[in-house]
CSV table of C-alpha atoms in Angstrom, one decimal:
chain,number,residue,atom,x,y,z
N,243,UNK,CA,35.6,37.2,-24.8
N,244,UNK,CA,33.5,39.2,-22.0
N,245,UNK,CA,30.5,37.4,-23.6
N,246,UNK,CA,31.9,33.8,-23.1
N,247,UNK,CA,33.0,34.7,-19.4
N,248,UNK,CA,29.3,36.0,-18.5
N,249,UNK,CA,28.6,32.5,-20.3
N,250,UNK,CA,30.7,30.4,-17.9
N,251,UNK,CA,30.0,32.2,-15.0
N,252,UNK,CA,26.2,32.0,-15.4
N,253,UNK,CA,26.6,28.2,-15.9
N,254,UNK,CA,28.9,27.6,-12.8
N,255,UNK,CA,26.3,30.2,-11.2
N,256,UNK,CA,23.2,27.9,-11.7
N,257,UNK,CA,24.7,25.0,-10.9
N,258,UNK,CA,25.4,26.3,-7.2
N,259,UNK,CA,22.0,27.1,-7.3
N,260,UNK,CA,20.6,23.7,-8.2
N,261,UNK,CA,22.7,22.4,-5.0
N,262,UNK,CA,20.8,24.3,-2.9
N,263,UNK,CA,17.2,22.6,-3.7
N,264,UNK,CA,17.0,18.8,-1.4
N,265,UNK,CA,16.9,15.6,-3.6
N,266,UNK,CA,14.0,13.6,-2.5
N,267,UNK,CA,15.0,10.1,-3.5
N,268,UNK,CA,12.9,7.6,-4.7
N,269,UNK,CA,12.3,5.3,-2.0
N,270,UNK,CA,9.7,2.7,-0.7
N,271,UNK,CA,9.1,5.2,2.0
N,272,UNK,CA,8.6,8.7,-0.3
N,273,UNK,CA,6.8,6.7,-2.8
N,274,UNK,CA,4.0,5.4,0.0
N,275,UNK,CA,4.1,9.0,1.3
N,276,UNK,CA,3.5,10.8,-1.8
N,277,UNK,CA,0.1,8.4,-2.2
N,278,UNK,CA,-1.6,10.1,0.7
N,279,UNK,CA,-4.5,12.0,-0.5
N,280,UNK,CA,-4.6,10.3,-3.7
N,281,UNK,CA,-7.8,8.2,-4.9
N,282,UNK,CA,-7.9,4.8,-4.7
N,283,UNK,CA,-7.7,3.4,-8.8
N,284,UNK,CA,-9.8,1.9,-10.4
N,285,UNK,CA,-9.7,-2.0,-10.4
N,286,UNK,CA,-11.8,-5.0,-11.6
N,287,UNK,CA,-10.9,-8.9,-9.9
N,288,UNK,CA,-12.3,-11.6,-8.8
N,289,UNK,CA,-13.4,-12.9,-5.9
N,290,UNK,CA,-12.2,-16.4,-4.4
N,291,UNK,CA,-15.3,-17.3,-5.8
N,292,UNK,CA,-15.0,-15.9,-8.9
N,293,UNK,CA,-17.5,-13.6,-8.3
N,294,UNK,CA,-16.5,-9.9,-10.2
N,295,UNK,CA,-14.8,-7.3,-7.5
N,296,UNK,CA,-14.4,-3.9,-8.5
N,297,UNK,CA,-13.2,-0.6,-6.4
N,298,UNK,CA,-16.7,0.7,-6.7
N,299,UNK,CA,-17.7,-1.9,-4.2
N,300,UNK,CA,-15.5,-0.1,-1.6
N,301,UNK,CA,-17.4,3.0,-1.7
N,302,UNK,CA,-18.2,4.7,1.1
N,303,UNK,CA,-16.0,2.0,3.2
N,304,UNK,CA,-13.1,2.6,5.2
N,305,UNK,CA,-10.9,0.0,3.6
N,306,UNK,CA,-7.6,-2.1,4.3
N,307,UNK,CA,-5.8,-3.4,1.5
N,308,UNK,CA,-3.0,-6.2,1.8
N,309,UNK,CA,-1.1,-6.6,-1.2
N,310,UNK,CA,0.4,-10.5,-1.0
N,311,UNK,CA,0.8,-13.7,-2.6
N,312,UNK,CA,0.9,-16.8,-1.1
N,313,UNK,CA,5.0,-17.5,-1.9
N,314,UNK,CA,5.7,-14.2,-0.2
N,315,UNK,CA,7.5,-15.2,3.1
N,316,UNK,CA,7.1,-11.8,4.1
N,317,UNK,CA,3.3,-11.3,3.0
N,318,UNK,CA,2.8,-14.6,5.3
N,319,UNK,CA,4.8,-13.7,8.3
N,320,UNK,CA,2.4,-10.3,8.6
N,321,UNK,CA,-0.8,-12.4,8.2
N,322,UNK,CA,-0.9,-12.9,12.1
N,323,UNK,CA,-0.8,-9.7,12.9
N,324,UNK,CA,-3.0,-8.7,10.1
N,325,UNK,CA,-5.7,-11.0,11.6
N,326,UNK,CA,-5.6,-9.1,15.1
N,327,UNK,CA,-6.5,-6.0,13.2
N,328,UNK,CA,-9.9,-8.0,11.7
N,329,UNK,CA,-10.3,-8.9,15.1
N,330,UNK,CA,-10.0,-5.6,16.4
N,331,UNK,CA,-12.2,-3.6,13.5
N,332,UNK,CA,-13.9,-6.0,11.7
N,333,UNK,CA,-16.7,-5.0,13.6
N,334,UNK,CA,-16.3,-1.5,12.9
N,335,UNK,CA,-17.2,-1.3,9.8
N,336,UNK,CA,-13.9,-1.5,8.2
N,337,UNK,CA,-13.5,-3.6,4.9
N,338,UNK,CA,-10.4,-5.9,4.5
N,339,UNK,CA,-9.4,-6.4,1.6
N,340,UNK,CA,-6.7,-8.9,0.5
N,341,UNK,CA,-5.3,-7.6,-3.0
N,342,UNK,CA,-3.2,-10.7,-4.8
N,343,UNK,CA,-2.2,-12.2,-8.5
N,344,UNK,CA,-2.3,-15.5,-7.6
N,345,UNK,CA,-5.4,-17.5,-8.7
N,346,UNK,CA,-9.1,-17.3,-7.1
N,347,UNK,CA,-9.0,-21.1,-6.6
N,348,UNK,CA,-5.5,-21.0,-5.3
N,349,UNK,CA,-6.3,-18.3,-3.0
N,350,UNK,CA,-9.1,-19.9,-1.4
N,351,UNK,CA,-6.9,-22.7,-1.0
N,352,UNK,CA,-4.4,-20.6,0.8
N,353,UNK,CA,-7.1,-19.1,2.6
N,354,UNK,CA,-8.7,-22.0,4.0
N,355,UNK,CA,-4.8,-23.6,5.0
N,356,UNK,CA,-4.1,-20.4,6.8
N,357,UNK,CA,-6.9,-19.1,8.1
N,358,UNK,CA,-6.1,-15.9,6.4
N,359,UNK,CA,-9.2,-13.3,7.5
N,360,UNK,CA,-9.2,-11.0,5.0
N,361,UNK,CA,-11.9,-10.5,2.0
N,362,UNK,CA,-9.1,-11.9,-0.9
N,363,UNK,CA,-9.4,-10.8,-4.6
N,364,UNK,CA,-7.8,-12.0,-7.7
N,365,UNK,CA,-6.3,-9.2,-9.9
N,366,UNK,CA,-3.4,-10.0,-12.7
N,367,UNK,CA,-0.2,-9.3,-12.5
N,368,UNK,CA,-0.7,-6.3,-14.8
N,369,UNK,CA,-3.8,-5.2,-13.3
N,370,UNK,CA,-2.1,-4.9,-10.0
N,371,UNK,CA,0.9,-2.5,-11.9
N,372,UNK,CA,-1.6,-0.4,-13.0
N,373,UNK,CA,-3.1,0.4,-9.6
N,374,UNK,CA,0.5,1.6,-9.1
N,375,UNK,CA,0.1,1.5,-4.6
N,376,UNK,CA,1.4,-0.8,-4.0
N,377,UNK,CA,5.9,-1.1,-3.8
N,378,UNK,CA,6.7,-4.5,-3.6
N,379,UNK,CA,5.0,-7.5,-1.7
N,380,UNK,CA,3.7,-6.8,0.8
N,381,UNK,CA,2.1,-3.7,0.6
N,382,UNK,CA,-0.4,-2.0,3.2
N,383,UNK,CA,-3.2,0.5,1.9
N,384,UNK,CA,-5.9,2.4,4.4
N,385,UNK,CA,-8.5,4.3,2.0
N,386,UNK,CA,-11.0,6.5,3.7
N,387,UNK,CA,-14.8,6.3,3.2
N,388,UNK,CA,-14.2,9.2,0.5
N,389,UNK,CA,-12.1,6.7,-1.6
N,390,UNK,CA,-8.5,8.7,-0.7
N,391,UNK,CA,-5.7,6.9,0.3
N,392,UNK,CA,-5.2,7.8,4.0
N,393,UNK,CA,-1.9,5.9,4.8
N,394,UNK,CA,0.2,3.1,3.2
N,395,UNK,CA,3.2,1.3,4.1
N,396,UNK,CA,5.2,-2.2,3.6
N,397,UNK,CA,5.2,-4.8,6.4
N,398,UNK,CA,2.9,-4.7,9.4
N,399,UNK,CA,4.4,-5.7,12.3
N,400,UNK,CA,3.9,-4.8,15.7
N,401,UNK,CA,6.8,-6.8,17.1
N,402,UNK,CA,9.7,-6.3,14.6
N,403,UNK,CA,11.9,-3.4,15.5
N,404,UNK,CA,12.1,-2.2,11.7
N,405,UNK,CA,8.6,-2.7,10.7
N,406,UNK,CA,6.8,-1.2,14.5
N,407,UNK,CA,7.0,2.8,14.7
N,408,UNK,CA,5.3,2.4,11.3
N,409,UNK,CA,2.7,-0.6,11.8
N,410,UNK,CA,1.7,1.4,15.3
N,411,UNK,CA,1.0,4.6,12.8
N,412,UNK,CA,-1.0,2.5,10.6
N,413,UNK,CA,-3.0,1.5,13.3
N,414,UNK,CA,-3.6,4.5,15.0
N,415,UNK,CA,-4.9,6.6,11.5
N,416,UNK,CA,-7.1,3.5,11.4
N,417,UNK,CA,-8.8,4.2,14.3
N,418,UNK,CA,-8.6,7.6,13.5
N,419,UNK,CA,-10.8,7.6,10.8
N,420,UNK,CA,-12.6,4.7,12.3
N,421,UNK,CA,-14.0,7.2,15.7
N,422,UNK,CA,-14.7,9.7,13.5
């Protein structure tokens, strides 16, 4: 009987314990935080000219990768504001890179409708699941020149109460990384 009471009590014990230890959720946010410091994957597209893209031609780039597709209302509201960061550090040799599943041809398309500034390149569906950055459409990625991923995020805006504490972050480890 003792045996089946130290039992019990060493049960209810360790559950007490395991109380004590914080859940981190899953969440958009936590799953963009834990990719900091991670390398950028491996990935092979096209181009919207259907020229081959890989990651390797990143290296040694400070790179910005949008995640979109051109039925995204979302992914096209941010393109604005995604333009004004081109304009901003285009010219400092920062890459932009526009990451999406739809078709090269349709994406040039898009493109030249939209005025879209960003590099764009053509991965599958699958091929963009495998890089496993990006949570949901649309997705924001700063890699360093080392290939790490320095910051990431959802929606860009610097207007939208939700989407602005974060999008002025993203920003500022972009020129961060950019001065140095």
């Amino acid at each position: 009987m003792k045996i089946y009471l130290i039992i019990l009590l060493s049960v209810f014990s360790l559950a007490v314990f395991a109380q004590d230890v914080p859940v981190k959720w899953a969440t958009q946010e936590t799953f963009f935080e834990d990719l900091k410091g991670k390398d950028l994957p491996p990935f092979n597209g096209l181009t919207i000219n259907k020229k081959p893209f890989s990651n390797a031609d990143l290296k040694n780039q400070v790179v910005v990768i949008n995640f979109w597709f051109e039925k995204c209302p979302p992914c096209i509201a941010e393109m604005p504001e995604l333009n004004n960061l081109v304009a901003k550090y285009g010219k400092k040799a920062v890459r932009f890179i526009g990451i999406t599943h739809d078709s090269p041809a349709s994406a040039r398309r898009f493109q030249k409708r939209n005025g879209y500034r960003y590099e764009i390149v053509s991965l599958s569906n699958d091929g963009i699941r495998k890089l496993n950055i990006n949570h949901g459409f649309p997705s924001n990625v700063l890699v360093g020149k080392d290939g790490k991923i320095i910051y990431a995020m959802a929606n860009i805006s610097f207007s939208d109460p939700q989407f602005k504490a974060k999008s002025i972050l993203f920003e500022e480890q972009l020129k961060a990384v950019v001065e140095n």
